[in-house]
mmCIF file of C-alpha atoms (C1' of nucleotides) in Angstrom:
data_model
loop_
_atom_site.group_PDB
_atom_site.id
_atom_site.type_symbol
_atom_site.label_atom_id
_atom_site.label_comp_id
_atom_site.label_asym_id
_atom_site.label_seq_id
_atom_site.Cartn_x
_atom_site.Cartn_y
_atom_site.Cartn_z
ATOM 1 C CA UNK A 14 118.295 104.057 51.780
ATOM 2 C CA UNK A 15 121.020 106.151 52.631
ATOM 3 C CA UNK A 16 118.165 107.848 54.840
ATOM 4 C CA UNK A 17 118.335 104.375 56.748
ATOM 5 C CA UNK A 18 121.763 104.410 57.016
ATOM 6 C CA UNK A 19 122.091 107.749 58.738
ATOM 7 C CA UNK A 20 118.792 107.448 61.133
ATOM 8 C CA UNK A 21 120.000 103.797 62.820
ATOM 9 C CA UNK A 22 123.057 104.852 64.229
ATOM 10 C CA UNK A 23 120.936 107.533 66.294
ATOM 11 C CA UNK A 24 118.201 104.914 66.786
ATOM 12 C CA UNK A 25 121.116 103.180 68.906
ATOM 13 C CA UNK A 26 122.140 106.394 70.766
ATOM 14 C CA UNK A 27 118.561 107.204 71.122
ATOM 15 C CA UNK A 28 118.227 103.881 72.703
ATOM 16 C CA UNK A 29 121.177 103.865 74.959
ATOM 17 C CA UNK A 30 120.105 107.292 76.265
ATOM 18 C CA UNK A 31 116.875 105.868 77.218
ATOM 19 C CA UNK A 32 118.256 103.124 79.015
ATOM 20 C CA UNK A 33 120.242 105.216 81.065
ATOM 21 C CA UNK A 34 117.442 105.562 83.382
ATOM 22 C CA UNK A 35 116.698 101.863 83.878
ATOM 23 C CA UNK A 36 117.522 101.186 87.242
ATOM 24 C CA UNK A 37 117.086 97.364 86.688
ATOM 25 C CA UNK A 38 119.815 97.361 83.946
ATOM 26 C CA UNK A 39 121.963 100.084 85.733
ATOM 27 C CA UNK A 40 122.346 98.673 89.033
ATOM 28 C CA UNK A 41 122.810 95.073 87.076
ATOM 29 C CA UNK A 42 126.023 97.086 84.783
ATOM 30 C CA UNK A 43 127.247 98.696 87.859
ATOM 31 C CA UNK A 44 127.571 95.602 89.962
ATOM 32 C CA UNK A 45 128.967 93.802 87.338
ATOM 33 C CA UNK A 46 131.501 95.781 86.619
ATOM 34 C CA UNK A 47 131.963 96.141 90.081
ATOM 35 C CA UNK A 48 132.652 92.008 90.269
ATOM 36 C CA UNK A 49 135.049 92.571 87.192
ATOM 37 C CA UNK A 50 136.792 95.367 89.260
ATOM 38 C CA UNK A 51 137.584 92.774 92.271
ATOM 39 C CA UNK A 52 138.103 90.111 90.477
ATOM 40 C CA UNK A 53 141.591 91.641 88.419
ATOM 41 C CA UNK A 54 142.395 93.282 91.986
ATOM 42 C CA UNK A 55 142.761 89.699 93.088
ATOM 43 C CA UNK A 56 144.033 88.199 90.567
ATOM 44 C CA UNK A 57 147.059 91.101 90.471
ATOM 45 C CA UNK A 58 147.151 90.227 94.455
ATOM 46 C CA UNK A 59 147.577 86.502 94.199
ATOM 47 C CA UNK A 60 145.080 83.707 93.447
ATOM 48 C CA UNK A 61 142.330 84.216 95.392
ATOM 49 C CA UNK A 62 138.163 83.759 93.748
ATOM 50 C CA UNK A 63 135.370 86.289 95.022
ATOM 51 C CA UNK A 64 134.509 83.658 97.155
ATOM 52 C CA UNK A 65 137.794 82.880 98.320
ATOM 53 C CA UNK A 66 138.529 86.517 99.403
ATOM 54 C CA UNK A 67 134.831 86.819 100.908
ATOM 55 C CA UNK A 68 135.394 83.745 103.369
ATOM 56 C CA UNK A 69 138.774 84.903 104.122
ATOM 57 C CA UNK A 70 137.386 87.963 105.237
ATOM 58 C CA UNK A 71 135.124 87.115 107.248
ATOM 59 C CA UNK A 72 136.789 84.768 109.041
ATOM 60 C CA UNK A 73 139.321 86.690 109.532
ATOM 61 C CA UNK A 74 136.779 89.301 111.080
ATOM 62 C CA UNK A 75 134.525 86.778 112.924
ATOM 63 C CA UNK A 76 136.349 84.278 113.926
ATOM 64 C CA UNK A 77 135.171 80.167 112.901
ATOM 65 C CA UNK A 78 132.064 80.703 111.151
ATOM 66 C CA UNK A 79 129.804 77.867 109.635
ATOM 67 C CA UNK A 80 128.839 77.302 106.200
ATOM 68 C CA UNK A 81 125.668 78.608 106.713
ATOM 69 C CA UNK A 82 126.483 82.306 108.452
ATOM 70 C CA UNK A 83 129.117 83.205 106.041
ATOM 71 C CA UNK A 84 126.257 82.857 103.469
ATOM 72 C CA UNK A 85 123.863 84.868 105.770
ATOM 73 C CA UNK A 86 126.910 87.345 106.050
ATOM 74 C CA UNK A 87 127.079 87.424 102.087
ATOM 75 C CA UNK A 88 123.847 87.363 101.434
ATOM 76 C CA UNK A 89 124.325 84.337 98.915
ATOM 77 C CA UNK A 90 123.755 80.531 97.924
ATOM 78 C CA UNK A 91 125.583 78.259 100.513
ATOM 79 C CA UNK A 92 126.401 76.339 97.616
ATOM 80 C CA UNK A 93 128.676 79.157 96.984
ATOM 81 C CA UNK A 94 130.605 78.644 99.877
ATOM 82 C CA UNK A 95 130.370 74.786 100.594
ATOM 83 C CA UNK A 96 131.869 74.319 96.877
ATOM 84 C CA UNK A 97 134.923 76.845 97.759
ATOM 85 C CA UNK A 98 135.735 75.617 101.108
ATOM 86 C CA UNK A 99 137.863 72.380 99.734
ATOM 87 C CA UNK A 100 140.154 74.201 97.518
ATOM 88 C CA UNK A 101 141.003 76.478 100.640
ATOM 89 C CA UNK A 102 142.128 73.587 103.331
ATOM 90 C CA UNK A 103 143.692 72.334 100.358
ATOM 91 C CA UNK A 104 145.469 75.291 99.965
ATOM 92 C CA UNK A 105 146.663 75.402 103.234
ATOM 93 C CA UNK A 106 144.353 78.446 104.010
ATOM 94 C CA UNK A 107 141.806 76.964 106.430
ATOM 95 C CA UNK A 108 140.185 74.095 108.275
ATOM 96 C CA UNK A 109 137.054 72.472 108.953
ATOM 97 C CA UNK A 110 136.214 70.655 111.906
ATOM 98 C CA UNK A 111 133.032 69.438 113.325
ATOM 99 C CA UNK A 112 131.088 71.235 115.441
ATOM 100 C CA UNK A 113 130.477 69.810 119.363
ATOM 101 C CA UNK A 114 127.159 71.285 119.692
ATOM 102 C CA UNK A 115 126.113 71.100 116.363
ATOM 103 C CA UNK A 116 127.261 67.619 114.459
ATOM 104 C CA UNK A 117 125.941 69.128 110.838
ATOM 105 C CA UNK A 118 127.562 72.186 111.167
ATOM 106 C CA UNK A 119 131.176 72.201 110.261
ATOM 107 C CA UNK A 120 133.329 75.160 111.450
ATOM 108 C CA UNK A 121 135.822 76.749 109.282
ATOM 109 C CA UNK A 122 138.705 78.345 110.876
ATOM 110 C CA UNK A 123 141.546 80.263 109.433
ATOM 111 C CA UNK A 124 144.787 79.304 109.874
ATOM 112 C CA UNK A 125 148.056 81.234 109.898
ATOM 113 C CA UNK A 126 148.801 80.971 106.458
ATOM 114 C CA UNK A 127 145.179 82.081 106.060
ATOM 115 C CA UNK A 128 145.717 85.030 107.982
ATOM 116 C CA UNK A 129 149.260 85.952 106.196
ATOM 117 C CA UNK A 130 146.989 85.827 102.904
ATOM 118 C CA UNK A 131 144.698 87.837 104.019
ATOM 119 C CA UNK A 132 146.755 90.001 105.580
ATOM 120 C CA UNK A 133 148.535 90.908 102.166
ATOM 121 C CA UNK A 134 145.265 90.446 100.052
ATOM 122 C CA UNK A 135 143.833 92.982 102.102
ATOM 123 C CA UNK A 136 146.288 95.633 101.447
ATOM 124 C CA UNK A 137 144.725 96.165 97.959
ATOM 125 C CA UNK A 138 140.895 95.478 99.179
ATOM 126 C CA UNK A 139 140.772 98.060 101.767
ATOM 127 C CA UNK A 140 142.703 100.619 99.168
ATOM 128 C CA UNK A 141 140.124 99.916 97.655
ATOM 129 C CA UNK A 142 137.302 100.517 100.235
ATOM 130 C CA UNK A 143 139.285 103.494 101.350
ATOM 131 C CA UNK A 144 139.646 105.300 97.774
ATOM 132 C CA UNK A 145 135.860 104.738 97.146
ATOM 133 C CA UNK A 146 135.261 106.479 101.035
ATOM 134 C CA UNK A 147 137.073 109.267 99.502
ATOM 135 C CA UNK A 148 134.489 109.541 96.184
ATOM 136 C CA UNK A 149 131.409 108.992 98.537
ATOM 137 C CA UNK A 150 130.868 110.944 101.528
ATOM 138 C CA UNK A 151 129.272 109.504 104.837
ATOM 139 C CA UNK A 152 125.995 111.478 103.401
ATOM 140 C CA UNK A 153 126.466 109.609 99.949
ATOM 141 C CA UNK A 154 126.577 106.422 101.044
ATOM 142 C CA UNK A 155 124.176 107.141 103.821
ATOM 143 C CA UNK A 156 121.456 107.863 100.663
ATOM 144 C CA UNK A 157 122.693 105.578 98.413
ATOM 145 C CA UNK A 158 122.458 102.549 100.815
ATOM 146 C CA UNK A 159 118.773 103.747 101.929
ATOM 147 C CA UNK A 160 117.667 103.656 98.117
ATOM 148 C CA UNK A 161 119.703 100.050 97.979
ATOM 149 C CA UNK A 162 117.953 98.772 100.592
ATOM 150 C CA UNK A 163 114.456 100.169 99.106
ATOM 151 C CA UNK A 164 114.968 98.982 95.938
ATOM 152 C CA UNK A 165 116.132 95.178 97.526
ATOM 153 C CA UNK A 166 113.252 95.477 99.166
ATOM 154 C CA UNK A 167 111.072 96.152 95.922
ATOM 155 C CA UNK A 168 112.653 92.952 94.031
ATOM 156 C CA UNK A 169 112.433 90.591 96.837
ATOM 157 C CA UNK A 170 108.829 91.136 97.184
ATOM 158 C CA UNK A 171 107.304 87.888 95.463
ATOM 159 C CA UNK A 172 105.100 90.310 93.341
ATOM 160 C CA UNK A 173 105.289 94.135 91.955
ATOM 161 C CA UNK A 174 102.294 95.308 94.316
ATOM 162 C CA UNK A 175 99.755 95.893 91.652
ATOM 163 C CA UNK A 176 97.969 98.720 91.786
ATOM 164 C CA UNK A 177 94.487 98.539 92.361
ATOM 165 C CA UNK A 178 93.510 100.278 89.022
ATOM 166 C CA UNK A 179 93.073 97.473 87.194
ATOM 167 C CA UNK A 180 90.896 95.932 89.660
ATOM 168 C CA UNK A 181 88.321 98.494 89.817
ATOM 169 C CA UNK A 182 85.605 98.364 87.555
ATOM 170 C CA UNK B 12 132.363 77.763 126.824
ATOM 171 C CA UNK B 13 129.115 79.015 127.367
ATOM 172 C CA UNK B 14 130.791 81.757 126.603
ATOM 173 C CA UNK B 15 131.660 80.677 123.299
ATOM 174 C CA UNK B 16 128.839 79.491 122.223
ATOM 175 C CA UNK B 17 126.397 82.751 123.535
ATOM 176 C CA UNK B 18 129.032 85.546 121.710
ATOM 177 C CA UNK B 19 129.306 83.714 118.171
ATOM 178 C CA UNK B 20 125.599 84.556 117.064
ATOM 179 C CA UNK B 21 126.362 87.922 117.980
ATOM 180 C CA UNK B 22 129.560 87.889 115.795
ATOM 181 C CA UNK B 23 127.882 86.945 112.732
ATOM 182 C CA UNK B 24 124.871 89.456 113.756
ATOM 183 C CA UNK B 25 127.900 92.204 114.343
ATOM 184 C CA UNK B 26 129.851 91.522 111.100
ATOM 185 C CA UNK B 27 126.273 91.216 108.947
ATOM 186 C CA UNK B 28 125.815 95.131 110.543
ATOM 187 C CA UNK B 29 128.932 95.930 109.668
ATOM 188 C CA UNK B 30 128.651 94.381 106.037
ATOM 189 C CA UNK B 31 125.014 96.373 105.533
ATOM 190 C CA UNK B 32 127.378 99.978 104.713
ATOM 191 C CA UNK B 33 129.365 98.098 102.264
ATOM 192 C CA UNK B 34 128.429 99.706 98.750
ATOM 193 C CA UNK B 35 130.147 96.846 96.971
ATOM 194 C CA UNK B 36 128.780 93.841 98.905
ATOM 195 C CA UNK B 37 125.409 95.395 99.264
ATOM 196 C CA UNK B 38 125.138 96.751 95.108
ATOM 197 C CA UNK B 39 125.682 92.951 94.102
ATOM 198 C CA UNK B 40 123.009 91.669 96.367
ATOM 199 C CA UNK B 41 120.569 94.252 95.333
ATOM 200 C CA UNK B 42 121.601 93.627 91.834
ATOM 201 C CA UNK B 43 121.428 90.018 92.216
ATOM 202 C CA UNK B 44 118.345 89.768 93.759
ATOM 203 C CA UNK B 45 116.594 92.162 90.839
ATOM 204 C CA UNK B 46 118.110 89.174 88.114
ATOM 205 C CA UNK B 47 116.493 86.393 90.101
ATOM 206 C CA UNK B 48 113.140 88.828 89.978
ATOM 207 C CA UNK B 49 112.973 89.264 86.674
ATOM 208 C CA UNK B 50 114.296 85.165 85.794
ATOM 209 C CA UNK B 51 111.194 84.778 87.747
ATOM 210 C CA UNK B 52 108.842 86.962 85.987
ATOM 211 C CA UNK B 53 109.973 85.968 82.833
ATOM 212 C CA UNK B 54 108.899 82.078 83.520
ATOM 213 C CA UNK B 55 106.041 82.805 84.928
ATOM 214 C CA UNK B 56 104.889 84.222 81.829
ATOM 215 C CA UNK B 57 106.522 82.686 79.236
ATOM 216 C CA UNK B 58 110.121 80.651 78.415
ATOM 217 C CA UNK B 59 112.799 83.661 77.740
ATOM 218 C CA UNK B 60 115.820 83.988 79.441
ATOM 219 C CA UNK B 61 117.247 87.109 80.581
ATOM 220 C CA UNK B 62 119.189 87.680 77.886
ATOM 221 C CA UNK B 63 116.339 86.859 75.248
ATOM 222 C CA UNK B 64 113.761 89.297 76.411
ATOM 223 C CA UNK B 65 116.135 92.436 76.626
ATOM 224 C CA UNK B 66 116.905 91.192 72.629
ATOM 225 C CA UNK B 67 113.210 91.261 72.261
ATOM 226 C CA UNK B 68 113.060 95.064 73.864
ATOM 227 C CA UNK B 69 115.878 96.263 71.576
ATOM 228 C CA UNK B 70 114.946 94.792 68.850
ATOM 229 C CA UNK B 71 111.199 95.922 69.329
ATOM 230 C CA UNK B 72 112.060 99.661 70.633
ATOM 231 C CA UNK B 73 114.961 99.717 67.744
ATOM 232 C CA UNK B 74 114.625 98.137 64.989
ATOM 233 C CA UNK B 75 116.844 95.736 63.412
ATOM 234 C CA UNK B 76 119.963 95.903 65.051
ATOM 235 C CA UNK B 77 123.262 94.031 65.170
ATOM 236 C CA UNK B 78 125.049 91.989 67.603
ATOM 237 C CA UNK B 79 127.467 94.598 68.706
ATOM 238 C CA UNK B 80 124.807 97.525 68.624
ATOM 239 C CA UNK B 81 123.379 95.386 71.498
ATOM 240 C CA UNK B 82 125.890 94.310 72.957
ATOM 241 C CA UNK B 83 126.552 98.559 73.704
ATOM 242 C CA UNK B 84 122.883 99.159 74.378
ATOM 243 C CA UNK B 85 122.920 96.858 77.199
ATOM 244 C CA UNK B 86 126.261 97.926 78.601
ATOM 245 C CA UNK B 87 127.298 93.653 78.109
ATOM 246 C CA UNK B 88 129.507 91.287 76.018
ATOM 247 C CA UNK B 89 129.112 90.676 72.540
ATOM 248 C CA UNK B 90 129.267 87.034 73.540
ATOM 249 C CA UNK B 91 125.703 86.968 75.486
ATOM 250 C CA UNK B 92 123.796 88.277 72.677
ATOM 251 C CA UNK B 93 125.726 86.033 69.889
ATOM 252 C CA UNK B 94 124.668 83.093 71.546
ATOM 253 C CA UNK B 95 121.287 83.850 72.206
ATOM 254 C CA UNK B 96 120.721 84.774 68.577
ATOM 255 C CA UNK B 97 120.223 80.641 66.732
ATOM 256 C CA UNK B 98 117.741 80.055 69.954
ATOM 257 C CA UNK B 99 115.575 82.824 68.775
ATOM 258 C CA UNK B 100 116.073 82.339 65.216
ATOM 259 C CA UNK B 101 115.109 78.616 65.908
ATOM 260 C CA UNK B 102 111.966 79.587 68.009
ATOM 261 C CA UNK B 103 110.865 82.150 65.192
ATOM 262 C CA UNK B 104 110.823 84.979 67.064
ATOM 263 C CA UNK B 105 113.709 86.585 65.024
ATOM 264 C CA UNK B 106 115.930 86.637 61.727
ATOM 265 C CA UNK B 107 119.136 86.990 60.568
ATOM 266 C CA UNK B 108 120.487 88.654 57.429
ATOM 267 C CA UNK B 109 123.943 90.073 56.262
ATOM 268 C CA UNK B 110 124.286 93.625 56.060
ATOM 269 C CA UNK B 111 124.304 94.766 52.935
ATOM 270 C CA UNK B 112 126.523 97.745 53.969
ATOM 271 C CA UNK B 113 128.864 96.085 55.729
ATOM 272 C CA UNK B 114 129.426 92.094 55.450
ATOM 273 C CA UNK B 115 131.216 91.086 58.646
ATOM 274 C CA UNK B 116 127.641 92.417 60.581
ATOM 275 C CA UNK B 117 124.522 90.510 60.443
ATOM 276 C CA UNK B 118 121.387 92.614 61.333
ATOM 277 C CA UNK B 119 118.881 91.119 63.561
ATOM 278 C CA UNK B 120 115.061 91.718 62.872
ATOM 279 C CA UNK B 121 111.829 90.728 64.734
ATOM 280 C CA UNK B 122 109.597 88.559 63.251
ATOM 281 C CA UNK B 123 105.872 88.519 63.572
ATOM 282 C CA UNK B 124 105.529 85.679 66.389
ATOM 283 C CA UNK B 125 108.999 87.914 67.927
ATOM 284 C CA UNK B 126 106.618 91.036 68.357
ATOM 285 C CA UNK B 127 103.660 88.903 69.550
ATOM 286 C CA UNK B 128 105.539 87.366 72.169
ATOM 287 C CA UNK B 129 107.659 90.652 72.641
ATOM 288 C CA UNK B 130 103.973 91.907 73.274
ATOM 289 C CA UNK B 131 102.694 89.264 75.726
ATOM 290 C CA UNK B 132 106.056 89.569 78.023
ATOM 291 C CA UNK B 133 105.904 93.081 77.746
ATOM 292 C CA UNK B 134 102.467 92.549 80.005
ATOM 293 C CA UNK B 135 104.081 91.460 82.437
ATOM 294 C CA UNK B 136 107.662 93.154 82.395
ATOM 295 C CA UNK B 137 106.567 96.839 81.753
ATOM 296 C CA UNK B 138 104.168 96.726 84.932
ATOM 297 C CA UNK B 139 107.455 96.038 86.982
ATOM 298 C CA UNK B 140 108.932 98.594 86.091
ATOM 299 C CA UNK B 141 105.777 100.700 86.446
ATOM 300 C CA UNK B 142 105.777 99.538 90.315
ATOM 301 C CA UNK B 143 108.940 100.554 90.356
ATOM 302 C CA UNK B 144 107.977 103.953 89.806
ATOM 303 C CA UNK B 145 105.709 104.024 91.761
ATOM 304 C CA UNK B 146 108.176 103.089 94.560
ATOM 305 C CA UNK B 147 110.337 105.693 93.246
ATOM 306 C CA UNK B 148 109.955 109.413 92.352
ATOM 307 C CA UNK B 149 111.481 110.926 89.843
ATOM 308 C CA UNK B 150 113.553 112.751 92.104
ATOM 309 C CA UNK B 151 114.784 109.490 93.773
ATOM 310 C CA UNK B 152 115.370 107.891 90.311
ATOM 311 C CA UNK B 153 117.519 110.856 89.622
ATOM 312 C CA UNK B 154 119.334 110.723 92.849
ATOM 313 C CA UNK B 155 120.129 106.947 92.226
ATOM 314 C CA UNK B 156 121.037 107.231 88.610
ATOM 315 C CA UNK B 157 123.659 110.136 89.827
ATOM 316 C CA UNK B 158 124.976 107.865 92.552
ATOM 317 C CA UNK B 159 125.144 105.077 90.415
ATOM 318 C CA UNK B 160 126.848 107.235 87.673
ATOM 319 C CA UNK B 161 129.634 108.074 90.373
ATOM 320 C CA UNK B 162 129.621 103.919 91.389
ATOM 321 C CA UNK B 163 130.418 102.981 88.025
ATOM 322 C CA UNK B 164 133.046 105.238 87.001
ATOM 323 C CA UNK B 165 134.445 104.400 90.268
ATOM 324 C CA UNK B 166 134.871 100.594 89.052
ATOM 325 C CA UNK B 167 135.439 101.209 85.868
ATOM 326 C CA UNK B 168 138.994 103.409 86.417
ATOM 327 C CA UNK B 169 141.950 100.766 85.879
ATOM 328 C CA UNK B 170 142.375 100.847 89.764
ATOM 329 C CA UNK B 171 141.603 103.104 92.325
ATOM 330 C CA UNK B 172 142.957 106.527 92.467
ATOM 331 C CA UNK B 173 145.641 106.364 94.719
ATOM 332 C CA UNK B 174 145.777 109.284 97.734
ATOM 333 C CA UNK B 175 148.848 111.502 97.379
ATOM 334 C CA UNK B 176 149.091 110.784 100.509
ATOM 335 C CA UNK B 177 151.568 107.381 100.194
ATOM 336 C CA UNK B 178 153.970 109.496 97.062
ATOM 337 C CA UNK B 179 154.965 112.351 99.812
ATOM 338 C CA UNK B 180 158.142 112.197 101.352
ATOM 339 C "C1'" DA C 4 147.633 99.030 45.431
ATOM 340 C "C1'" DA C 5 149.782 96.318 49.227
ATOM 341 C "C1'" DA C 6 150.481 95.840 54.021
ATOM 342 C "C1'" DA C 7 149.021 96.806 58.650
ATOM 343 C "C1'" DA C 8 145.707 97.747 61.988
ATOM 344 C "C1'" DT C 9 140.974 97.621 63.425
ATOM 345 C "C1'" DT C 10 136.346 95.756 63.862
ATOM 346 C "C1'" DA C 11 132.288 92.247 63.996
ATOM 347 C "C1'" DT C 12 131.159 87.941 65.041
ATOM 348 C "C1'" DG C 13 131.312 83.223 66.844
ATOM 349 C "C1'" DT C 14 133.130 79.949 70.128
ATOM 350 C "C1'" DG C 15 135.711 77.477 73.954
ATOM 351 C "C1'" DA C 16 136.898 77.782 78.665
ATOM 352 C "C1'" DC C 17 136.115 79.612 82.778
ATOM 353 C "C1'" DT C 18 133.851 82.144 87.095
ATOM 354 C "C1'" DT C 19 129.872 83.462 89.650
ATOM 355 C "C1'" DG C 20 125.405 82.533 91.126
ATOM 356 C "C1'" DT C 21 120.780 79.943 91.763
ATOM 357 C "C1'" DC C 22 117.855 76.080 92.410
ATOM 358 C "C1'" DA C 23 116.544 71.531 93.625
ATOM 359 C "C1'" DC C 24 117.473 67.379 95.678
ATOM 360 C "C1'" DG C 25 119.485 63.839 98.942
ATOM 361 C "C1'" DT C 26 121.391 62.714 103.387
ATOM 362 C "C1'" DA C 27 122.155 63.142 108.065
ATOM 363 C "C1'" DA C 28 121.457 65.481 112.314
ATOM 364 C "C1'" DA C 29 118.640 68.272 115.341
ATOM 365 C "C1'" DT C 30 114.209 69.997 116.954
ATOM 366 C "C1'" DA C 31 109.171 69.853 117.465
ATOM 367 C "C1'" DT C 32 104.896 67.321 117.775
ATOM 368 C "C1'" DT C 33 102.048 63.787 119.112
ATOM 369 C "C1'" DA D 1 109.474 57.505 123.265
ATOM 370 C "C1'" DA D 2 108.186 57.516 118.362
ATOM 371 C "C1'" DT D 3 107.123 60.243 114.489
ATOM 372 C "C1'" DA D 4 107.228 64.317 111.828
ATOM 373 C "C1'" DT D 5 109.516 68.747 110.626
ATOM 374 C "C1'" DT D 6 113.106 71.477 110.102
ATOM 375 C "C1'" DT D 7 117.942 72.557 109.355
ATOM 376 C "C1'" DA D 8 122.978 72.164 107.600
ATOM 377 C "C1'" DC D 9 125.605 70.701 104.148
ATOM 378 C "C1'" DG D 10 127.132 68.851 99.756
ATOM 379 C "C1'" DT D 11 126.331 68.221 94.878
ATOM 380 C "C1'" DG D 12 124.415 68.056 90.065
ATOM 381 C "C1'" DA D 13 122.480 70.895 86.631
ATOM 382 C "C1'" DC D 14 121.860 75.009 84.757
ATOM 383 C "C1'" DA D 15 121.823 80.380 83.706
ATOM 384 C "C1'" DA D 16 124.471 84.576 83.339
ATOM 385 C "C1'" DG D 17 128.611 86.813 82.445
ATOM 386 C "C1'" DT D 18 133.662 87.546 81.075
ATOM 387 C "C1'" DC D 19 137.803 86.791 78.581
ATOM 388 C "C1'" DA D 20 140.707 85.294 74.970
ATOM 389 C "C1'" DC D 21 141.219 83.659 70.636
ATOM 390 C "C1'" DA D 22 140.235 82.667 65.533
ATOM 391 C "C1'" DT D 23 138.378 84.247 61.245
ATOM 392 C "C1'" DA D 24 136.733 87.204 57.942
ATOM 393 C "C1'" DA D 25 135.715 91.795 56.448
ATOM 394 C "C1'" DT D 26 136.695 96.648 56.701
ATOM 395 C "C1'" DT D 27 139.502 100.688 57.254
ATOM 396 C "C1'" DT D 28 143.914 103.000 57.684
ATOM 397 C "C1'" DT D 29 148.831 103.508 56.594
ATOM 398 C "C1'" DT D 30 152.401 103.294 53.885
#
DNA sequence: AAAAATTATGTGACTTGTCACGTAAATATT
DNA sequence: AATATTTACGTGACAAGTCACATAATTTTT
């Protein structure tokens, strides 16, 4: 009994230390806590979503931009973006318009009171970029973004190769 | 015009280069994708969500364990795990009882059909990660783990250290 | 011992993200 | 030219995750 009581406890730690060296889980805490990071960074800057802040962005970078590149630029659902694109012309923040060469695209532009927003959002966002550029050197992020793109490589193949082990007799 | 129209592609292409050195951007894609890898997995060989089969793991690896003693294991909130306790309970793969030691906790155990199917996903989950390492040394695991170490406590500080640099006269 | 502070759990409300489907427009095939 | 495919976008439905709050039990202060 009281044998039990003492030996969980370290059954948890014993556990936790384990998982320390799950990649799967660690990347999974890091970014998430990552998301939780920007999204109180935000929220102290004004009223801007993820979302909101990533479209700003990158119009504000790349000029009109349809639906579908800012997802290619994000790497995410259009969904994503289509959904948060109303609430910005509503706030004043952008516009959509048609495109001439294109009648299903619509092109989202950024207007002046979506630049002044971004302008002063991006005071604290690049802080933020810059104070991270000052924990990880070029070298640092030069290897971390090499094993990043190895292991997005690794989970976007359809399968885990199997080894062949199991297939030889 | 033409103009226009032959520069914008290359934009998107530019500010999608640009975008690839971004630790933040690129860390929740990575991580992203690996959750969509694993929802995957997890159908394909059985009905668990996310959330379920890293109960399952605990709970196998650690014995009965309680809500918040998850919760810490897998570096999430309390509130995941609490409501994907009745679903298991319901499906019989687990039970719930109230500590004896201490009443506000209720201790989560495996059942039987829990360690069976625990047993039949683990087919299928364990040989991902054993591709995994397979893609990646040990050295490489530790170099990630180190970098991701740094990452975290990066995101994790209330904000970003601030440079000196701004509080000089 | 009584009061105050802390902790474990459950739950509602919300954000972020994915998938699948429908519609309309553009492109490719025949 | 007519038909078939593909593509862009919006939207419903859902999964995953976070936060804040309520309640009950425990621990700490007084």
């Amino acid at each position: 009994m009281t044998n039990q009581i003492r030996t969980r406890p370290d059954k948890v730690k014993a556990r936790q230390l384990e998982q320390n060296r799950n990649l799967f889980g660690r990347l999974s805490a890091a970014a998430l806590a990552s998301r939780v990071q920007a999204q109180r960074m935000l929220k102290s800057a004004g009223e801007l979503s993820i979302t909101e802040w990533r479209v700003l962005w990158d119009l504000a970078e790349a000029g009109p931009l349809t639906v579908t590149e800012m997802a290619a630029i994000q790497h995410t659902d259009h969904a994503l973006i289509s959904r948060a694109i109303p609430m910005m012309v509503r706030k004043g923040y952008a516009t959509t318009s048609v495109s001439q060469t294109d009648r299903r695209q619509s092109l989202i532009e950024l207007t002046d009171q979506g630049r002044d927003v971004f302008n002063q959002t991006s005071v604290v966002m690049s802080a933020r970029r810059a104070a991270l550029s000052r924990t990880f050197s070029e070298d640092d992020v030069d290897t971390f973004i090499k094993l990043i793109d190895r292991f997005e490589a690794f989970v976007e193949a359809p399968l885990p190769e199997n080894p062949t082990a199991e297939a030889a007799p």
